[in-house]
Short mmCIF file of C-alpha atoms in Angstrom, two decimals:
data_model
loop_
_atom_site.label_atom_id
_atom_site.label_comp_id
_atom_site.label_asym_id
_atom_site.label_seq_id
_atom_site.Cartn_x
_atom_site.Cartn_y
_atom_site.Cartn_z
CA MET A 1 10.19 0.95 17.99
CA LEU A 2 13.58 2.50 17.46
CA SER A 3 14.87 0.30 20.21
CA TYR A 4 13.42 -2.78 18.58
CA ARG A 5 14.87 -1.68 15.28
CA GLY A 6 18.20 -1.71 17.03
CA GLY A 7 17.69 -5.31 18.11
CA ASN A 8 15.89 -5.02 21.44
CA LEU A 9 13.17 -7.68 21.49
CA ALA A 10 11.89 -6.60 24.89
CA ALA A 11 11.09 -3.19 23.45
CA PHE A 12 8.90 -4.80 20.83
CA GLU A 13 7.13 -6.87 23.46
CA THR A 14 6.31 -3.70 25.38
CA LEU A 15 4.83 -2.14 22.27
CA TYR A 16 2.95 -5.29 21.46
CA ARG A 17 1.32 -5.63 24.85
CA ARG A 18 0.34 -1.99 24.89
CA HIS A 19 -1.38 -2.05 21.50
CA LYS A 20 -2.51 -5.61 20.98
CA ASP A 21 -6.00 -5.39 22.47
CA PRO A 22 -7.13 -2.22 20.69
CA LEU A 23 -5.66 -3.53 17.46
CA TYR A 24 -7.43 -6.85 17.86
CA ARG A 25 -10.72 -5.07 18.51
CA TYR A 26 -10.14 -2.91 15.46
CA PHE A 27 -9.93 -6.00 13.30
CA LEU A 28 -12.66 -7.88 15.14
CA ARG A 29 -15.16 -5.03 14.81
CA GLY A 30 -13.94 -4.35 11.34
CA VAL A 31 -14.51 -7.80 9.88
CA GLY A 32 -16.89 -9.30 12.43
CA ASN A 33 -15.18 -12.66 12.45
CA GLU A 34 -12.78 -13.90 15.11
CA ALA A 35 -10.67 -16.17 12.93
CA THR A 36 -10.22 -13.57 10.23
CA ALA A 37 -9.50 -10.91 12.80
CA ALA A 38 -6.82 -13.14 14.30
CA GLU A 39 -5.18 -13.70 10.92
CA LEU A 40 -5.23 -10.02 10.07
CA PHE A 41 -3.87 -9.26 13.52
CA GLN A 42 -0.93 -11.57 12.94
CA ASP A 43 -0.36 -10.26 9.42
CA CYS A 44 -0.35 -6.70 10.64
CA TRP A 45 2.29 -7.33 13.29
CA ALA A 46 4.34 -9.38 10.84
CA ALA A 47 4.29 -6.53 8.33
CA LEU A 48 5.30 -4.06 10.99
CA VAL A 49 8.13 -6.26 12.23
CA ARG A 50 9.50 -6.87 8.75
CA SER A 51 9.57 -3.19 7.97
CA ARG A 52 11.40 -2.26 11.15
CA LEU A 53 14.45 -1.06 9.26
CA ALA A 54 12.33 1.42 7.35
CA TYR A 55 10.77 2.86 10.48
CA GLU A 56 11.48 6.49 11.15
CA PRO A 57 9.88 8.46 13.97
CA ARG A 58 8.30 11.05 11.71
CA ALA A 59 4.86 10.14 12.99
CA ARG A 60 3.51 8.46 16.10
CA PHE A 61 4.00 4.75 16.31
CA THR A 62 0.23 4.35 16.62
CA THR A 63 -0.30 6.12 13.34
CA TRP A 64 2.17 3.83 11.64
CA LEU A 65 0.66 0.72 13.17
CA TYR A 66 -2.89 1.62 12.17
CA ARG A 67 -1.86 2.63 8.70
CA ILE A 68 -0.64 -0.94 8.20
CA ALA A 69 -3.78 -2.24 9.85
CA HIS A 70 -5.97 -0.08 7.65
CA SER A 71 -4.36 -1.41 4.50
CA LYS A 72 -4.78 -4.99 5.71
CA LEU A 73 -8.43 -4.44 6.56
CA VAL A 74 -9.27 -2.69 3.32
CA ASP A 75 -7.48 -5.31 1.24
CA HIS A 76 -9.34 -8.06 3.01
CA VAL A 77 -12.74 -6.42 2.62
CA ARG A 78 -12.14 -5.79 -1.05
CA ARG A 79 -11.44 -9.47 -1.60
CA ARG A 80 -14.57 -10.61 0.11
CA THR A 81 -18.11 -10.46 -1.22
CA ASP A 82 -19.63 -10.15 2.24
CA ALA A 83 -17.87 -7.65 4.42
CA THR A 84 -18.89 -9.03 7.76
CA GLU A 85 -20.28 -12.17 9.24
CA PRO A 86 -22.42 -12.35 12.33
CA LEU A 87 -20.41 -12.44 15.50
CA SER A 88 -20.29 -15.83 17.10
CA ASP A 89 -21.72 -16.45 20.52
CA THR A 90 -18.19 -16.69 21.87
CA CYS A 91 -18.01 -12.93 21.51
CA GLU A 92 -20.20 -12.51 24.54
CA PRO A 93 -19.71 -8.98 25.79
CA ALA A 94 -18.24 -8.73 29.25
CA ALA A 95 -20.45 -7.34 32.00
CA ALA A 96 -19.42 -5.58 35.15
CA PRO A 97 -19.08 -8.22 37.87
CA GLU A 98 -21.09 -6.26 40.42
CA GLN A 99 -24.24 -6.28 38.30
CA GLY A 100 -27.09 -8.63 39.06
CA PRO A 101 -28.03 -11.32 36.56
CA GLU A 102 -30.88 -9.33 35.04
CA ARG A 103 -28.75 -6.29 34.60
CA VAL A 104 -26.00 -8.41 33.15
CA ALA A 105 -28.35 -9.90 30.60
CA GLU A 106 -29.73 -6.49 29.72
CA SER A 107 -26.28 -5.00 29.31
CA ALA A 108 -25.13 -7.89 27.21
CA ASP A 109 -28.12 -7.52 24.95
CA THR A 110 -27.50 -3.79 24.57
CA ALA A 111 -23.89 -4.41 23.73
CA ARG A 112 -24.78 -7.10 21.21
CA ARG A 113 -27.19 -4.77 19.49
CA LEU A 114 -24.59 -2.04 19.44
CA LEU A 115 -22.01 -4.34 17.95
CA ARG A 116 -24.44 -5.56 15.33
CA ALA A 117 -25.26 -2.00 14.42
CA LEU A 118 -21.56 -1.25 14.22
CA ALA A 119 -20.99 -4.24 11.97
CA ALA A 120 -23.83 -3.08 9.73
CA LEU A 121 -22.29 0.33 9.14
CA PRO A 122 -20.62 1.01 5.81
CA LEU A 123 -16.92 0.23 6.04
CA GLU A 124 -15.86 3.87 5.84
CA GLN A 125 -18.05 4.87 8.77
CA ARG A 126 -17.19 1.82 10.81
CA GLU A 127 -13.51 2.26 10.26
CA ALA A 128 -13.60 5.95 11.15
CA PHE A 129 -15.26 4.98 14.43
CA LEU A 130 -12.71 2.25 15.14
CA LEU A 131 -9.66 4.28 14.19
CA LYS A 132 -10.81 7.03 16.53
CA GLU A 133 -11.92 4.85 19.39
CA GLU A 134 -9.49 1.94 19.23
CA GLY A 135 -6.56 3.56 17.47
CA GLY A 136 -6.81 6.88 19.24
CA LEU A 137 -5.99 8.67 16.02
CA THR A 138 -6.83 12.30 15.42
CA LEU A 139 -9.30 13.32 12.75
CA GLU A 140 -6.40 14.61 10.67
CA GLU A 141 -4.56 11.31 10.90
CA ILE A 142 -7.66 9.36 9.96
CA ALA A 143 -8.31 11.70 7.05
CA ALA A 144 -4.76 11.31 5.77
CA MET A 145 -5.01 7.56 5.99
CA ALA A 146 -8.31 7.44 4.17
CA GLY A 147 -7.22 9.95 1.57
CA VAL A 148 -10.09 12.32 2.29
CA GLY A 149 -10.58 15.61 4.05
CA ARG A 150 -11.09 16.16 7.76
CA GLU A 151 -14.67 17.25 7.27
CA THR A 152 -15.42 14.04 5.42
CA ILE A 153 -14.23 12.05 8.41
CA LYS A 154 -16.38 14.16 10.71
CA SER A 155 -19.34 13.54 8.48
CA ARG A 156 -18.72 9.80 8.48
CA LEU A 157 -18.51 9.81 12.25
CA ARG A 158 -21.71 11.80 12.59
CA TYR A 159 -23.65 9.39 10.45
CA ALA A 160 -22.14 6.41 12.22
CA LEU A 161 -23.04 7.74 15.65
CA VAL A 162 -26.57 8.62 14.63
CA LYS A 163 -27.13 5.11 13.31
CA LEU A 164 -25.69 3.55 16.43
CA ARG A 165 -27.80 5.74 18.64
CA ASP A 166 -30.94 5.12 16.62
CA GLU A 167 -30.43 1.37 16.85
CA LEU A 168 -30.68 1.65 20.61
CA SER A 169 -33.21 4.47 20.78
CA ASP A 170 -35.52 2.31 22.89
CA VAL A 171 -32.79 1.95 25.48
CA TRP A 172 -31.71 5.58 25.45
CA PRO A 173 -34.69 7.92 25.59
CA MET B 1 -36.18 9.45 20.33
CA SER B 2 -38.35 9.94 17.28
CA GLY B 3 -37.75 12.16 14.37
CA PRO B 4 -37.72 12.32 10.59
CA GLU B 5 -36.12 9.40 8.83
CA LYS B 6 -33.33 11.48 7.43
CA GLN B 7 -32.56 13.83 10.26
CA LYS B 8 -29.56 16.06 10.17
CA PRO B 9 -26.60 14.39 11.86
CA ASP B 10 -26.35 15.48 15.42
CA ASP B 11 -23.27 17.54 16.08
CA SER B 12 -23.57 17.08 19.81
CA LEU B 13 -23.21 13.33 19.37
CA LEU B 14 -20.00 13.90 17.49
CA GLU B 15 -18.68 16.33 20.05
CA GLU B 16 -19.35 13.85 22.82
CA PHE B 17 -17.63 11.11 20.90
CA LEU B 18 -14.59 13.21 20.15
CA THR B 19 -14.20 14.08 23.81
CA GLY B 20 -14.64 10.45 24.83
CA ASP B 21 -18.11 10.83 26.26
CA GLY B 22 -21.64 9.79 25.36
CA GLU B 23 -23.83 6.72 25.65
CA VAL B 24 -22.46 5.05 22.55
CA LEU B 25 -18.94 5.06 23.90
CA ARG B 26 -20.07 4.12 27.36
CA VAL B 27 -21.76 1.01 26.12
CA TYR B 28 -18.96 0.21 23.72
CA ARG B 29 -16.25 0.56 26.33
CA GLU B 30 -17.96 -1.03 29.28
CA GLN B 31 -19.75 -3.86 27.63
CA ALA B 32 -18.09 -4.68 24.36
CA ARG B 33 -14.47 -5.07 25.31
CA ALA B 34 -12.83 -8.00 23.61
CA VAL B 35 -9.17 -8.72 24.18
CA ALA B 36 -6.67 -10.35 21.91
CA PRO B 37 -6.63 -14.08 22.59
CA PRO B 38 -3.46 -15.10 24.43
CA ALA B 39 -2.88 -17.73 21.75
CA LEU B 40 -1.96 -14.92 19.37
CA ASP B 41 0.89 -13.66 21.52
CA GLU B 42 3.46 -16.34 20.92
CA PRO B 43 3.14 -16.42 17.11
CA VAL B 44 3.63 -12.67 16.93
CA LEU B 45 6.55 -12.64 19.35
CA LYS B 46 8.12 -15.50 17.44
CA ILE B 47 7.93 -13.47 14.25
CA ALA B 48 9.58 -10.55 16.03
CA ARG B 49 12.28 -12.83 17.42
CA ASP B 50 12.95 -14.47 14.08
CA GLU B 51 13.18 -11.11 12.38
CA LEU B 52 16.02 -10.06 14.63
CA GLY B 53 17.86 -13.19 13.68
CA ARG B 54 17.61 -12.55 9.96
CA PRO B 55 20.57 -11.18 8.03
CA VAL B 56 20.04 -7.51 7.43
CA ILE B 57 20.42 -5.83 4.09
CA VAL B 58 21.19 -2.29 5.04
CA GLN B 59 19.19 0.17 3.07
CA GLN B 60 20.42 3.64 2.56
CA LYS B 61 18.84 5.54 5.39
CA ASN B 62 20.54 8.77 4.65
CA GLY B 63 17.79 10.85 3.12
CA TRP B 64 20.42 13.37 2.27
CA GLY B 65 22.11 11.00 -0.15
CA ARG B 66 18.84 9.87 -1.64
CA ARG B 67 17.68 13.42 -2.25
CA LEU B 68 20.90 14.32 -4.04
CA ARG B 69 21.09 11.20 -6.15
CA VAL B 70 19.07 12.46 -9.09
CA PRO B 71 20.54 15.99 -9.15
CA LEU B 72 24.04 14.56 -8.98
CA ALA B 73 23.27 12.16 -11.80
CA LEU B 74 21.90 15.01 -13.88
CA ALA B 75 24.97 17.09 -13.21
CA ALA B 76 27.29 14.23 -14.15
CA THR B 77 25.39 13.64 -17.36
CA LEU B 78 25.49 17.30 -18.21
CA VAL B 79 29.23 17.50 -17.71
CA LEU B 80 29.75 14.42 -19.83
CA SER B 81 27.50 15.72 -22.56
CA LEU B 82 29.11 19.16 -22.59
CA GLY B 83 32.46 17.54 -22.96
CA MET B 84 31.24 15.54 -25.90
CA MET B 85 29.61 18.58 -27.45
CA LEU B 86 32.81 20.57 -27.25
CA GLY B 87 34.70 17.69 -28.77
CA ILE B 88 32.21 17.36 -31.57
CA GLN B 89 32.21 21.09 -32.29
CA ARG B 90 35.94 21.18 -32.59
CA ASP B 91 36.18 18.16 -34.85
CA PRO B 92 34.20 18.29 -38.13
CA ASP B 93 34.82 14.60 -38.75
CA ALA B 94 33.32 13.73 -35.40
CA ARG B 95 30.33 15.92 -36.17
CA ARG B 96 29.70 14.13 -39.43
CA GLU B 97 30.13 10.78 -37.74
CA VAL B 98 27.56 11.65 -35.07
CA LEU B 99 25.11 12.73 -37.74
CA GLU B 100 25.56 9.46 -39.59
CA MET B 101 24.94 7.57 -36.40
CA ALA B 102 21.80 9.63 -35.90
CA LEU B 103 20.53 8.64 -39.31
CA SER B 104 20.99 4.95 -38.63
CA PRO B 105 18.04 2.92 -37.25
CA PRO B 106 17.62 3.86 -33.64
CA PRO B 107 17.39 1.35 -30.80
CA PRO B 108 14.05 0.96 -28.93
CA PRO B 109 12.96 4.22 -27.38
CA VAL B 110 13.63 5.09 -23.76
CA ALA B 111 10.79 5.60 -21.24
CA ALA B 112 8.55 8.51 -22.08
CA SER B 113 9.39 10.28 -18.86
CA ALA B 114 13.11 10.24 -19.51
CA PRO B 115 14.49 13.59 -20.60
CA ALA B 116 15.91 13.83 -24.08
CA PRO B 117 19.59 13.11 -24.21
CA VAL B 118 21.56 16.28 -23.90
CA ALA B 119 23.85 15.11 -26.67
CA LEU B 120 21.02 15.46 -29.17
CA MET B 121 20.61 19.08 -28.16
CA ALA B 122 24.34 19.44 -28.71
CA ILE B 123 23.90 18.22 -32.26
CA GLU B 124 21.10 20.70 -32.83
CA GLN B 125 23.12 23.55 -31.46
CA ALA B 126 26.15 22.78 -33.58
CA PRO B 127 26.99 25.07 -36.52
CA PRO B 128 24.94 24.42 -39.70
CA LEU B 129 25.95 21.47 -41.86
CA SER B 130 26.01 21.08 -45.60
CA PRO B 131 22.57 21.37 -47.26
CA GLN B 132 22.60 17.76 -48.43
CA LEU B 133 23.22 16.40 -44.97
CA GLU B 134 20.70 18.85 -43.52
CA ALA B 135 18.00 17.64 -45.90
CA ALA B 136 18.73 14.03 -45.07
CA ALA B 137 18.51 14.77 -41.33
CA ASP B 138 15.15 16.48 -41.69
CA VAL B 139 13.58 13.55 -43.49
CA ARG B 140 12.30 11.56 -40.53
CA PRO B 141 8.51 11.75 -40.61
CA GLU B 142 8.00 8.36 -38.92
CA PRO B 143 8.24 8.22 -35.17
CA VAL B 144 11.21 6.29 -33.82
CA GLU B 145 9.03 3.54 -32.44
CA GLU B 146 7.99 2.46 -35.94
CA ILE B 147 11.49 2.06 -37.29
CA ARG B 148 12.54 -1.47 -36.57
CA THR B 149 14.93 -2.53 -39.29
CA ALA B 150 17.79 -1.14 -41.28
CA GLU B 151 15.79 -1.79 -44.46
CA VAL B 152 13.03 0.54 -43.34
CA ALA B 153 15.52 3.27 -42.47
CA ASP B 154 17.23 2.85 -45.78
CA ALA B 155 13.90 3.15 -47.52
CA SER B 156 13.31 6.44 -45.76
CA ARG B 157 16.60 7.80 -46.90
CA LYS B 158 15.86 6.65 -50.42
CA ARG B 159 12.52 8.44 -50.33
CA ALA B 160 14.31 11.54 -49.14
CA GLU B 161 16.70 11.39 -52.05
CA ASP B 162 13.86 10.91 -54.50
CA ALA B 163 11.67 13.73 -53.20
CA PRO B 164 13.79 15.90 -50.98
CA ALA B 165 11.94 19.16 -51.62
CA ALA B 166 8.48 17.92 -50.60
CA GLU B 167 9.59 16.15 -47.48
CA VAL B 168 11.91 18.88 -46.35
CA ALA B 169 9.06 21.31 -46.72
CA ALA B 170 6.84 19.07 -44.60
CA ALA B 171 9.40 18.82 -41.85
CA PRO B 172 10.03 21.95 -39.82
CA PRO B 173 13.57 23.27 -40.10
CA PRO B 174 15.89 22.94 -37.19
CA ASP B 175 15.93 25.91 -34.88
CA THR B 176 19.09 26.53 -32.98
CA GLN B 177 17.32 28.79 -30.52
CA ALA B 178 14.75 26.22 -29.46
CA GLY B 179 16.95 23.30 -28.64
CA ALA B 180 15.19 22.52 -25.39
CA GLU B 181 11.70 22.76 -26.91
CA GLU B 182 12.68 20.55 -29.81
CA ALA B 183 14.07 17.87 -27.51
CA PRO B 184 11.07 15.52 -27.79
CA ARG B 185 11.08 15.81 -31.62
CA LEU B 186 14.80 15.31 -31.71
CA SER B 187 14.36 12.11 -29.78
CA ARG B 188 12.15 10.90 -32.55
CA ARG B 189 14.56 11.88 -35.32
CA ALA B 190 17.86 10.78 -34.00
CA ALA B 191 19.42 8.35 -31.61
CA ALA B 192 22.09 8.96 -29.04
CA PRO B 193 25.06 6.66 -29.00
CA PRO B 194 23.87 3.39 -27.51
CA ALA B 195 26.25 3.55 -24.58
CA MET B 196 25.08 7.00 -23.57
CA LYS B 197 21.46 6.01 -24.07
CA GLN B 198 21.87 3.07 -21.75
CA ALA B 199 23.57 5.23 -19.15
CA LEU B 200 20.82 7.83 -19.38
CA LYS B 201 18.16 5.15 -19.16
CA GLN B 202 19.67 3.89 -15.96
CA GLU B 203 20.04 7.34 -14.49
CA PHE B 204 16.56 8.51 -15.34
CA ALA B 205 14.71 5.30 -14.83
CA PRO B 206 11.70 5.75 -12.54
CA ALA B 207 12.96 5.92 -9.00
CA PRO B 208 12.02 3.02 -6.83
CA ALA B 209 8.96 3.64 -4.68
CA GLU B 210 9.69 5.59 -1.58
CA THR B 211 10.33 3.10 1.15
CA SER B 212 8.58 5.07 3.83
CA GLY B 213 7.76 2.94 6.80
CA MET B 214 4.14 3.02 5.82
CA ALA B 215 4.35 2.07 2.15
CA SER B 216 6.92 -0.65 2.58
CA ALA B 217 5.21 -1.92 5.70
CA ALA B 218 1.94 -2.37 3.95
CA MET B 219 3.61 -4.29 1.20
CA ALA B 220 6.15 -6.12 3.29
CA ASP B 221 3.97 -9.08 3.91
CA ALA B 222 2.14 -9.12 0.57
CA ALA B 223 2.08 -12.42 -1.28
CA PRO B 224 3.66 -12.67 -4.76
CA PRO B 225 1.15 -12.21 -7.57
CA THR B 226 1.04 -15.93 -8.31
CA LYS B 227 0.09 -16.93 -4.74
CA GLU B 228 -3.32 -16.62 -3.19
CA PRO B 229 -3.26 -14.14 -0.33
CA ALA B 230 -2.62 -15.86 2.97
CA GLN B 231 -5.81 -14.76 4.76
CA ALA B 232 -8.03 -15.82 1.89
CA TRP B 233 -6.25 -19.17 1.62
CA LEU B 234 -6.60 -19.86 5.33
CA ALA B 235 -10.23 -18.80 5.25
CA ARG B 236 -10.74 -21.40 2.56
CA VAL B 237 -9.01 -24.03 4.70
CA ARG B 238 -11.27 -23.21 7.61
CA SER B 239 -14.34 -23.36 5.38
CA LEU B 240 -13.37 -26.86 4.25
CA ARG B 241 -12.78 -27.92 7.82
CA ASP B 242 -16.07 -26.47 9.01
CA ALA B 243 -17.92 -28.10 6.12
CA GLY B 244 -16.85 -31.53 7.30
CA ARG B 245 -14.08 -32.00 4.74
CA PRO B 246 -11.01 -32.30 6.96
CA GLU B 247 -8.86 -34.22 4.51
CA GLU B 248 -9.29 -31.61 1.85
CA ALA B 249 -8.65 -28.96 4.46
CA ARG B 250 -5.41 -30.67 5.48
CA ALA B 251 -4.31 -31.01 1.87
CA GLU B 252 -4.90 -27.31 1.31
CA LEU B 253 -3.10 -26.52 4.51
CA ARG B 254 -0.10 -28.56 3.37
CA ARG B 255 -0.02 -26.60 0.10
CA PHE B 256 -0.33 -23.41 2.09
CA ARG B 257 2.62 -24.36 4.28
CA GLU B 258 4.75 -24.93 1.18
CA ALA B 259 3.78 -21.54 -0.21
CA TYR B 260 4.14 -19.71 3.12
CA PRO B 261 6.80 -21.58 5.07
CA GLN B 262 7.39 -18.61 7.40
CA ARG B 263 3.77 -18.31 8.38
CA VAL B 264 2.92 -19.21 11.97
CA LEU B 265 -0.37 -21.07 12.18
CA LEU B 266 -2.93 -20.19 14.77
CA PRO B 267 -3.82 -22.95 17.26
CA ASP B 268 -6.97 -24.09 15.49
CA LEU B 269 -5.05 -24.69 12.29
CA GLN B 270 -2.17 -26.26 14.14
CA ALA B 271 -4.66 -28.78 15.45
CA LEU B 272 -5.91 -29.45 11.94
CA ASP B 273 -2.36 -29.81 10.69
CA SER B 274 -1.55 -32.35 13.35
CA GLY B 275 -4.69 -34.32 12.58
CA ALA B 276 -6.15 -33.73 16.01
CA VAL B 277 -9.25 -31.88 14.93
CA ALA B 278 -12.65 -33.25 14.09
CA PRO B 279 -14.91 -31.40 11.71
CA VAL B 280 -16.62 -28.51 13.46
CA ALA B 281 -19.81 -28.79 11.46
CA GLN B 282 -21.06 -32.35 11.46
CA GLU B 283 -23.41 -33.63 8.77
CA PRO B 284 -26.84 -34.44 10.26
#
């Protein structure tokens, strides 16, 4: 990022390609809508780019990126009456190519149910999950971003994981 | 797995998750991996390219200078005020003149957080004045904010002349030992010279928000208060398109483009803009 700040576009492209997929999934799982996720994705990168001169390496780049993303997501959710919409069929989960058709269908169904359960979580729990899994942030970083304590984040994650597991309790004995 | 409806959250689940293990993560990672559509790449890279081509307004990056700005301003003000105080102390005519200025209607008050002008403390710490002038100075029961016209101020002075004993008794006497504590009350009773007040106002005005990368980044792309936020506006355009109202959608999109000329449209909206799209949701 410092290199991009100094005018090196290739440096930005490297950063972009490294982080774009997790960031896109963060928005997609956060809002449950592809078009909105795409807009938020673009807005987030635009905000990051336009603040390049203010960037200082006091924290990890990932932390900075997801702090912007967090604010975009929260602002968007606050403006909407319904936080998520059902995922479209184009969000078909990918299956391992070596699986047979029955296994593929079963895996896809499990993944769909998991994603629906994730989308049904309260925003705070869902976002804690996504920031940890997609953003790779530490509990402390997530807590600082959310303005709560570390134990609160742990509690949110516990409840989120229990709900996700319970949704698929017939699959996982 | 069965159990009570409100079972205690499972710590082992959390531990697994934090170490990157567990069924939830396995399913999520293996089966639910979406990737950013390639169509998003070029708009983002274009924004990054365009940003490098913009003229740069260099912000002061030296935290050192920013940290010292307020202390230096305070020190400069103190030196200036001390110089004035010494000048006033030495010159009785100047002292009387300052007092007369203090009795005149004050300008609008400075921000509440601004410290009281040091010059006022200098007046308070000056040697005692004649009793008549002292009594006139003490008669200022109304807060500064309520004094708007010279007529009102004159009326106050007239009341003081008519009933000086009662009003002087109501007002606490000046205390040369408590100049700092009296500063807020002094700001209500007297006014600093306008030029100094303006300078102090500028020096002690609320500092601009810290432009940390995070705060400024979050706000960097925010729309002005009068414009609808971009995402919400585009969501509305898509809703119109999907509802079989493409002309209205295009009209909204044109208005959006005028409001956000720098915004790069995603491919689906580019198609709408060019007139190539048919309504997604057809009326039966």
